[in-house]
Tab-separated table of C-alpha atoms in Angstrom:
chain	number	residue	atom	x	y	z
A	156	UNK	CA	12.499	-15.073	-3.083
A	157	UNK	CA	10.462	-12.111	-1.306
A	158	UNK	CA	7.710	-12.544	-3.872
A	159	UNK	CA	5.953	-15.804	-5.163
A	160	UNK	CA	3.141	-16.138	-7.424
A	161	UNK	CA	0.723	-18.226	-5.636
A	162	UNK	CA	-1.991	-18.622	-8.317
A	163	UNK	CA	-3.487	-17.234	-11.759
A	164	UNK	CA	-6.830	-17.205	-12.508
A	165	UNK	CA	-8.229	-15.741	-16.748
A	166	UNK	CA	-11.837	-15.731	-16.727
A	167	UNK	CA	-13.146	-17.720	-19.749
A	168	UNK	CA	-15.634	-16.720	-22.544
A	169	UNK	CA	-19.209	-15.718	-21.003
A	170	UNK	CA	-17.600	-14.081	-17.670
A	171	UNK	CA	-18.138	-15.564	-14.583
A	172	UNK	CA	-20.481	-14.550	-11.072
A	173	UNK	CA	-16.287	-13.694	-9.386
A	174	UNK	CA	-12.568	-14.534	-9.467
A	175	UNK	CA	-11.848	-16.867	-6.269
A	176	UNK	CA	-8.852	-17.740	-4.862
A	177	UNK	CA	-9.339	-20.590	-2.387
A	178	UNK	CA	-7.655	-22.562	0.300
A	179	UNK	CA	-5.205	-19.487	0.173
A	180	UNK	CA	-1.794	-21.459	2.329
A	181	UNK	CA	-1.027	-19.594	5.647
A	182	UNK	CA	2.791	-19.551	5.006
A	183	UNK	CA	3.634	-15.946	4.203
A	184	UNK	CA	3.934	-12.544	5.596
A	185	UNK	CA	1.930	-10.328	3.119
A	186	UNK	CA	-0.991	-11.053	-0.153
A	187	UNK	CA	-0.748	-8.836	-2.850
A	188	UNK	CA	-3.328	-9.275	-5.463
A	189	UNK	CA	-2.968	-7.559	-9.024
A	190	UNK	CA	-5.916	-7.818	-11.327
A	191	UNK	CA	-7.241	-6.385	-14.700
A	192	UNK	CA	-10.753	-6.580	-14.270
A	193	UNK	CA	-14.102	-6.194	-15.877
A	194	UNK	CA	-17.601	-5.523	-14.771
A	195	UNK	CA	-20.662	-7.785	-16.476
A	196	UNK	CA	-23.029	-4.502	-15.637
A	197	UNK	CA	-23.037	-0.910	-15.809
A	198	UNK	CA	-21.767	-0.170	-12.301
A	199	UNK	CA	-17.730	1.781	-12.178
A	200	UNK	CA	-17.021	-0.350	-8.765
A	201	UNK	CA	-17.086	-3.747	-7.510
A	202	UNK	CA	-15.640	-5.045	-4.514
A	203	UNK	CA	-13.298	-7.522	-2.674
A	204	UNK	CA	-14.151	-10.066	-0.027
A	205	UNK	CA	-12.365	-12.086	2.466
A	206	UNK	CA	-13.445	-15.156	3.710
A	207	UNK	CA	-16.803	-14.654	2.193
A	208	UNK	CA	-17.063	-11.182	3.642
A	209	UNK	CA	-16.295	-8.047	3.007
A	210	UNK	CA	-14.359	-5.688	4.811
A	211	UNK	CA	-15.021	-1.540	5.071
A	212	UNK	CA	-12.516	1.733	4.606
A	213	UNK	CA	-11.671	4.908	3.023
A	214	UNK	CA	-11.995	5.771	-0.248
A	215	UNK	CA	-10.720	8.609	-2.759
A	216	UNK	CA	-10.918	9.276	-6.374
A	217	UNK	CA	-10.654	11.457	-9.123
A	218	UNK	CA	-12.029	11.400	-12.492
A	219	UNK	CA	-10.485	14.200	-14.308
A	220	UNK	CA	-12.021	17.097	-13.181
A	221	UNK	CA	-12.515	16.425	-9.200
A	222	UNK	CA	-11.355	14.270	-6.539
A	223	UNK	CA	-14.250	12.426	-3.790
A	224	UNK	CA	-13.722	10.625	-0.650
A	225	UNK	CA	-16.340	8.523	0.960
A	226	UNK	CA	-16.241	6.052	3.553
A	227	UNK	CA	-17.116	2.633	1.835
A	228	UNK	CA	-17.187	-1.251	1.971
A	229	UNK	CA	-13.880	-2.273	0.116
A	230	UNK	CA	-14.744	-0.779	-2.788
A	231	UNK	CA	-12.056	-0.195	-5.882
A	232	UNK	CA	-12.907	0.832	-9.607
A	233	UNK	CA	-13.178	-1.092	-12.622
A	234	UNK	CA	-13.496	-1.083	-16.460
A	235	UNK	CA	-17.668	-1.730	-16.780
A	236	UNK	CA	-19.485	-3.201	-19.728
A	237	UNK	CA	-20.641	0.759	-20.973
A	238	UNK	CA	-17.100	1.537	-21.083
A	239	UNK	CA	-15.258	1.330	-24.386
A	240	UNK	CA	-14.889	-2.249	-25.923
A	241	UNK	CA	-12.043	-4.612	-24.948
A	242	UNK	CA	-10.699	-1.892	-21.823
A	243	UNK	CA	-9.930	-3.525	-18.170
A	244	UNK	CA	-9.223	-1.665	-15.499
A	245	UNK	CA	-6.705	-2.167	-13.210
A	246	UNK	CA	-6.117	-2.951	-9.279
A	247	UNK	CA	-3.503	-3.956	-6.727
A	248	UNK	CA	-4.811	-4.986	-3.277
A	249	UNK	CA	-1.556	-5.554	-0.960
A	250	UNK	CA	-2.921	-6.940	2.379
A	251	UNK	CA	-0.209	-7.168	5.455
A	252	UNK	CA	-0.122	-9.858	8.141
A	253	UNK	CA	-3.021	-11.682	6.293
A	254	UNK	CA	-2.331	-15.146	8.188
A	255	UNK	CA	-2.696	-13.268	11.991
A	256	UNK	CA	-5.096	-14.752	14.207
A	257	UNK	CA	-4.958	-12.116	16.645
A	258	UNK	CA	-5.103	-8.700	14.578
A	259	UNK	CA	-7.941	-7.342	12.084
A	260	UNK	CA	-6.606	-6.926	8.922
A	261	UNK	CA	-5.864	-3.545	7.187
A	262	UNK	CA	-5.176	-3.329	3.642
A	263	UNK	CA	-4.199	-0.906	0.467
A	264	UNK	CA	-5.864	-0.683	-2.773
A	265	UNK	CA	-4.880	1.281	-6.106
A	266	UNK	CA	-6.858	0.935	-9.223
A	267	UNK	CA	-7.549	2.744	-12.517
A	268	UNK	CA	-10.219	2.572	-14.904
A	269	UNK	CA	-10.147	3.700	-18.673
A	270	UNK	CA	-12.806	4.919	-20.877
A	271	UNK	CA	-11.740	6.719	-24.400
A	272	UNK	CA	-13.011	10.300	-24.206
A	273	UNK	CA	-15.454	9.975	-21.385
A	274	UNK	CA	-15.111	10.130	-17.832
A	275	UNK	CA	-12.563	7.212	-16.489
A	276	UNK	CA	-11.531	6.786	-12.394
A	277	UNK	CA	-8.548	6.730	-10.656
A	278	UNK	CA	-9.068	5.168	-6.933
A	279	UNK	CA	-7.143	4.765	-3.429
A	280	UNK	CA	-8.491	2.826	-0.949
A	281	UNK	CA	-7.602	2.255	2.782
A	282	UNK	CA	-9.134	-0.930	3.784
A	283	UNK	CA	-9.903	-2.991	6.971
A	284	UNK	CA	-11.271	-6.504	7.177
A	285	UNK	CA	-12.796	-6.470	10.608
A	286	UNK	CA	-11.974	-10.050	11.674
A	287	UNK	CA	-9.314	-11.642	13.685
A	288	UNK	CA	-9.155	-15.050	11.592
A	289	UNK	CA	-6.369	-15.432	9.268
A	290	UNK	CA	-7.604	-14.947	5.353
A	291	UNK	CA	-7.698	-17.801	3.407
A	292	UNK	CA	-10.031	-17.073	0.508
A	293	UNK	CA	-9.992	-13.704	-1.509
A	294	UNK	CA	-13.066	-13.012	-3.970
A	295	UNK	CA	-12.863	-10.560	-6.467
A	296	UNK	CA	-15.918	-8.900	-8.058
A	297	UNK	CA	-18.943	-10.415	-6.704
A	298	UNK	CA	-21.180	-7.980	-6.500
A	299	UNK	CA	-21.521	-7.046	-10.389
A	300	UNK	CA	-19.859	-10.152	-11.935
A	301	UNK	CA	-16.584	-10.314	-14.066
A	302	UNK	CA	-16.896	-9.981	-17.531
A	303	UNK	CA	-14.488	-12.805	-19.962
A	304	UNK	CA	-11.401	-12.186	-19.797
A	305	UNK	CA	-10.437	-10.684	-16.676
A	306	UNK	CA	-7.836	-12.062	-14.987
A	307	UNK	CA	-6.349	-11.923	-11.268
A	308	UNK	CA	-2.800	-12.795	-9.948
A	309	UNK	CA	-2.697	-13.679	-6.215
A	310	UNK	CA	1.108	-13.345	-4.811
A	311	UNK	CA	2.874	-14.157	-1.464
A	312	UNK	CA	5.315	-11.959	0.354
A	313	UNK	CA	7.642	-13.300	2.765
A	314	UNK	CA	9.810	-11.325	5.042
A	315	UNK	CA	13.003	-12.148	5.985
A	316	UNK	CA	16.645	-11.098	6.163
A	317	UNK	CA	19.377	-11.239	3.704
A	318	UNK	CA	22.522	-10.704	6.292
A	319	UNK	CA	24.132	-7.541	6.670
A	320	UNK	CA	21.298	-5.287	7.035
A	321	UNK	CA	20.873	-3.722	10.967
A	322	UNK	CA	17.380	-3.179	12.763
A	323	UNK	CA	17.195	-1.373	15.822
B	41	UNK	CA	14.949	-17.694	-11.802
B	42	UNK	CA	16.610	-14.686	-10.181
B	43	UNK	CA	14.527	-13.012	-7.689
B	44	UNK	CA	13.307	-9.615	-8.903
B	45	UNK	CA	12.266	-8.557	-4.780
B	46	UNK	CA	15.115	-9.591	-1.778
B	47	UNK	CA	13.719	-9.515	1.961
B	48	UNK	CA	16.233	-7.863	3.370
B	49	UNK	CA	15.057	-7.197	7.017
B	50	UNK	CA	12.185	-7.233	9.268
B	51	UNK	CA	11.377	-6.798	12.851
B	52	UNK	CA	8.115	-7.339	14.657
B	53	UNK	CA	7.885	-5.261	17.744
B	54	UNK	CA	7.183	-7.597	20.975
B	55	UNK	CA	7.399	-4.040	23.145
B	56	UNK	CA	6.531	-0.407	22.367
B	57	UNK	CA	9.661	1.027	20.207
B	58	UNK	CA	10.038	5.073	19.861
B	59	UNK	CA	11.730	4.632	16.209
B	60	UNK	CA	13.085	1.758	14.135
B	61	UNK	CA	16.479	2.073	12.053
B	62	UNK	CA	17.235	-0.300	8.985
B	63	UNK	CA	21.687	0.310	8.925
B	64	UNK	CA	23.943	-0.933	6.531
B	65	UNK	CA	21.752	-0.780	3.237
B	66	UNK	CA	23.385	-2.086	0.634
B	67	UNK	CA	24.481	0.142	-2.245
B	68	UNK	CA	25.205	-2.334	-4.824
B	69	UNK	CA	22.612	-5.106	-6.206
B	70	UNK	CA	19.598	-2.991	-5.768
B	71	UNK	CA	17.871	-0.333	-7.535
B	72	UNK	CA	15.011	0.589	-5.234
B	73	UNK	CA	14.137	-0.218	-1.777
B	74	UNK	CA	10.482	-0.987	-0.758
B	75	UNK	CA	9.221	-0.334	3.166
B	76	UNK	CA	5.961	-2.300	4.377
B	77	UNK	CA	4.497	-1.282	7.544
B	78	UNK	CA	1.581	-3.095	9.182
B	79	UNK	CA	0.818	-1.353	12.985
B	80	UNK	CA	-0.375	0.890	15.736
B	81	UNK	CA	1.306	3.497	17.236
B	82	UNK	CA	0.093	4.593	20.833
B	83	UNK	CA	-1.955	7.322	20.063
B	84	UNK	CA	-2.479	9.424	16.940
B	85	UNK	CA	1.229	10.117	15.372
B	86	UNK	CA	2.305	11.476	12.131
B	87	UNK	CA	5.240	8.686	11.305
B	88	UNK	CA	7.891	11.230	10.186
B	89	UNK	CA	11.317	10.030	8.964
B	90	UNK	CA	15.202	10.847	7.886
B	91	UNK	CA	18.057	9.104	5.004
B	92	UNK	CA	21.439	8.535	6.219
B	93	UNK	CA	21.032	10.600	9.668
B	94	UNK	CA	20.355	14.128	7.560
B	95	UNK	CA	19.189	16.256	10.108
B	96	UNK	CA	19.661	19.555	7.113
B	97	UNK	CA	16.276	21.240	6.114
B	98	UNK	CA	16.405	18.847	2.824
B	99	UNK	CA	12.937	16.950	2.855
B	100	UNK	CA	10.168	18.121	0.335
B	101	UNK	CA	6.723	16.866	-0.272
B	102	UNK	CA	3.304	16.636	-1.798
B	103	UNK	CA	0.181	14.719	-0.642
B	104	UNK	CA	-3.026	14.175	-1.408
B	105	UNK	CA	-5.696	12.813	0.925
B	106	UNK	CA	-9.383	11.279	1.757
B	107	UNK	CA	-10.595	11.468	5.098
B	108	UNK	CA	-13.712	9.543	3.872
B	109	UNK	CA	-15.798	13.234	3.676
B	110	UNK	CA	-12.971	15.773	2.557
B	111	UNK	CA	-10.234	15.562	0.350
B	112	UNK	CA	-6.886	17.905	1.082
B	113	UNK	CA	-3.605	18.544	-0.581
B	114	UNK	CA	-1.023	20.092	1.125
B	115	UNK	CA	2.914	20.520	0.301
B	116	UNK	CA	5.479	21.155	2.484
B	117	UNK	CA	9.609	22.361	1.712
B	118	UNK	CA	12.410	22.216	3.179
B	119	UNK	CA	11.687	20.420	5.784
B	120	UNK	CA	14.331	18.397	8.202
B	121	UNK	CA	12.829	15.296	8.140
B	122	UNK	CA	9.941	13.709	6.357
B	123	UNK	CA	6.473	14.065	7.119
B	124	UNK	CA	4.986	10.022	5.657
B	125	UNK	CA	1.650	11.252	6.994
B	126	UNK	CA	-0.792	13.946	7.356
B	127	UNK	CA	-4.566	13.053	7.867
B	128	UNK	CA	-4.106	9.173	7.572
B	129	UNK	CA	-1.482	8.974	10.634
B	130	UNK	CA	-1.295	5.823	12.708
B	131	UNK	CA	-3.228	5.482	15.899
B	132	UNK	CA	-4.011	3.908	18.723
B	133	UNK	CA	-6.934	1.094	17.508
B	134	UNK	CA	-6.579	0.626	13.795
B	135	UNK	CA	-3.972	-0.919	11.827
B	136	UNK	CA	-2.422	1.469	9.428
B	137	UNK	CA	-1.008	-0.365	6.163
B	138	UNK	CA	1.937	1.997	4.820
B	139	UNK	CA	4.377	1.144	1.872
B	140	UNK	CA	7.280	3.551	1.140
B	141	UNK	CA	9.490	3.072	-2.354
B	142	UNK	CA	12.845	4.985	-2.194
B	143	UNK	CA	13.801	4.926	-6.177
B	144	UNK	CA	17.008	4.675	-7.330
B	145	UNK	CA	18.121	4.443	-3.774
B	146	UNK	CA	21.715	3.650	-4.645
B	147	UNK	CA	22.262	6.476	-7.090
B	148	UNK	CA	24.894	9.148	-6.860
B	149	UNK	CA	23.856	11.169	-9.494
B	150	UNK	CA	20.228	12.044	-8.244
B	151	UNK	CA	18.396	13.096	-5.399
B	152	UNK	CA	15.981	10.563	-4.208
B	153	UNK	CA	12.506	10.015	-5.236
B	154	UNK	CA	9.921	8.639	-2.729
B	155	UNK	CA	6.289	7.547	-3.420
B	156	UNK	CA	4.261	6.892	-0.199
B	157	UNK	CA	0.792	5.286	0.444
B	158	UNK	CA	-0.708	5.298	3.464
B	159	UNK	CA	-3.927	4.688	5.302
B	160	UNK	CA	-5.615	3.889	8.497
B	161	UNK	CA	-9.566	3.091	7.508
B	162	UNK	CA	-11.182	5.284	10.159
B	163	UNK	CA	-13.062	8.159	9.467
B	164	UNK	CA	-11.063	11.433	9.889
B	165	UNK	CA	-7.786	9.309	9.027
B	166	UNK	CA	-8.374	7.916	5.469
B	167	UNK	CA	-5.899	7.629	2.796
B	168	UNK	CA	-2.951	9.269	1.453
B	169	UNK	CA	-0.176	9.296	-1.248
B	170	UNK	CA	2.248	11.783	-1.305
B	171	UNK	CA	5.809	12.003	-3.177
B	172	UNK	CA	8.433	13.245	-1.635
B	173	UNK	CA	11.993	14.298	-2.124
B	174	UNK	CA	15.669	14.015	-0.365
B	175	UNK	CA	17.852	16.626	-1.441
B	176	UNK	CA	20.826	14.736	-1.956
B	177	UNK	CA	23.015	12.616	-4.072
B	178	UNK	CA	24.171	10.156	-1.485
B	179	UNK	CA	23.478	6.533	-2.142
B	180	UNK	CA	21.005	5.301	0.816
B	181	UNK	CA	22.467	3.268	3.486
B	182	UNK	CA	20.247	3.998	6.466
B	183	UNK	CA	16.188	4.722	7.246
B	184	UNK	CA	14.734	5.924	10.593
B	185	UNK	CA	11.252	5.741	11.312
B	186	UNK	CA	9.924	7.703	14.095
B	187	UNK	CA	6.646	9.499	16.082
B	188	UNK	CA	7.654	12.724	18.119
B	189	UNK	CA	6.353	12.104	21.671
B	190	UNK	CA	4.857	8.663	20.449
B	191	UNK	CA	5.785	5.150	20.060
B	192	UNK	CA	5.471	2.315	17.722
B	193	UNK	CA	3.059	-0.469	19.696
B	194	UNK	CA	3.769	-4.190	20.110
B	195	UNK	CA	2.858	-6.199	16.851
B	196	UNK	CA	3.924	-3.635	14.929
B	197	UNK	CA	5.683	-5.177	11.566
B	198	UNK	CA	8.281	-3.197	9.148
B	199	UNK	CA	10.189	-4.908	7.004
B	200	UNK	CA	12.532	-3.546	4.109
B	201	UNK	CA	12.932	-5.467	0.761
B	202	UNK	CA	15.476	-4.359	-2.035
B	203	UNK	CA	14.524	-4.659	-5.886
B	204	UNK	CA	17.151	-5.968	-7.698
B	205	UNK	CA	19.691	-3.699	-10.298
């Protein structure tokens, strides 16, 4: 199977400072994180961290009625607690070659936010974790807290070959 | 449980390569077929790109990007071959993470859908998605990925995975 869920992590009542996953196992090609997330504050971004740290990139959105790019630490958007009751916003983070010892690690991330009748956020990011050691812990949210009920999926992607297909 | 996603090949360069070729593509069992590139190309390269050998002026596309200052939009027609990048190419010192999805890949009734993202997080790069289009109806049994007058560099990894009918 290309795809395995690794873990699953629903933040309980009260919210919580992050969403960790730990001890992340070195055994596949590719993370992909999916997440519908939260903030505990005010604040239409939070962030993602490897190992502890965060990384840095490129990042555009648009909220309806123009589009910004800025150059950013990993930044993605999010549902915050202003935003309209009981609405998560949504991210994928798909990081390649996250077990390499010998490469920094780039990385994608897609997320919307929603907001009834008020100004909501859709974001791309291109991300890079400036660190040659392979990623074994992913936090989500840290810098404004997760709010109850947000809830992250961490996946492994494994490459391989199926017969019959050529490369050259 | 039946897998969803099917690796179903991958190469990681050990030497610079001036294009890669995924032949003999299944047309039957899968639905879509997914791309993942992690890399560096030589020096700054669009990655540009052609279905089944079609060398015809039948690749369309629109993309939006963020150079981390400026956003751009730009579409292009008729084109004979695809254009995957335009500010957010691949270069020479920072890992580019690109994922193409060819929908409905094996269809005969359609021409083929392609949603790209792309980015290399370095200013004046940035990030990209674009959709594109190959004006044809041919099921899709072979991808080329290519620089003109550039190369793919060692530890480059591309693999192609086939979502399941």
């Amino acid at each position: 199977m290309a795809i395995t869920k690794i873990a699953s992590i629903e933040v309980g009542a009260g919210g919580a400072a992050s969403i960790d996953f730990t001890s992340i196992p070195g055994t596949y090609t590719d993370l992909m994180v999916v997440m519908s997330i939260r903030n505990n504050n005010t604040s239409a971004f939070t962030d993602i961290r490897f190992n502890g740290s965060t990384g840095s990139g490129i990042f555009i959105y648009g909220n309806g009625a123009s589009a910004t790019s800025l150059n950013v630490s990993a930044n993605y958007v999010v549902a915050t607690s202003a935003y309209t009751a009981n609405t998560f916003g949504n991210a994928t983070v798909y990081i390649p070659n996250y077990a390499s010892t010998t490469t920094n690690k780039s990385f994608s991330i897609d997320a919307v936010s929603e907001n009834n009748s008020t100004t909501a956020y859709q974001s791309l990011t291109a991300g890079i974790w400036s660190n040659t050691a392979a990623i074994n812990q992913i936090t989500l949210g840290a810098a404004n807290g997760v709010a109850q009920y947000s809830s992250a999926t961490l996946y492994g992607v494994l490459k391989g070959s199926s017969g019959g297909v050529t490369v050259s | 449980m039946a897998n969803a996603m099917v690796a179903l090949a991958t190469i990681t360069l050990g030497s610079s390569a001036s294009s890669v070729t995924f032949g003999s593509i299944p047309t039957t069992g899968y639905r879509d077929l997914r791309i993942v590139i992690s890399g560096i190309a030589g020096s700054s390269s669009n990655l540009l790109g052609r279905l089944n050998g079609d060398t015809g002026a039948n690749y369309h596309r629109v993309t939006m990007t963020g150079d981390g200052t400026t956003t751009y939009s730009v579409a292009n027609a008729n084109q004979t071959s695809f254009a995957y990048q335009y500010y957010a190419t691949f270069n020479g010192s920072t890992r580019s993470t690109v994922t193409i999805d060819y929908l409905d890949s094996s269809a005969t009734d359609k021409h083929k859908s392609v949603l790209i993202r792309t980015g290399t997080p370095q200013t004046y790069y940035g990030v990209e998605a674009s959709v594109l289009r190959w004006a044809s109806t041919a099921a899709i049994t072979s991808l080329s990925l290519y620089f003109v007058g550039e190369t793919f560099s060692a530890t480059t990894t591309i693999s192609l995975y086939g979502i399941v009918s």
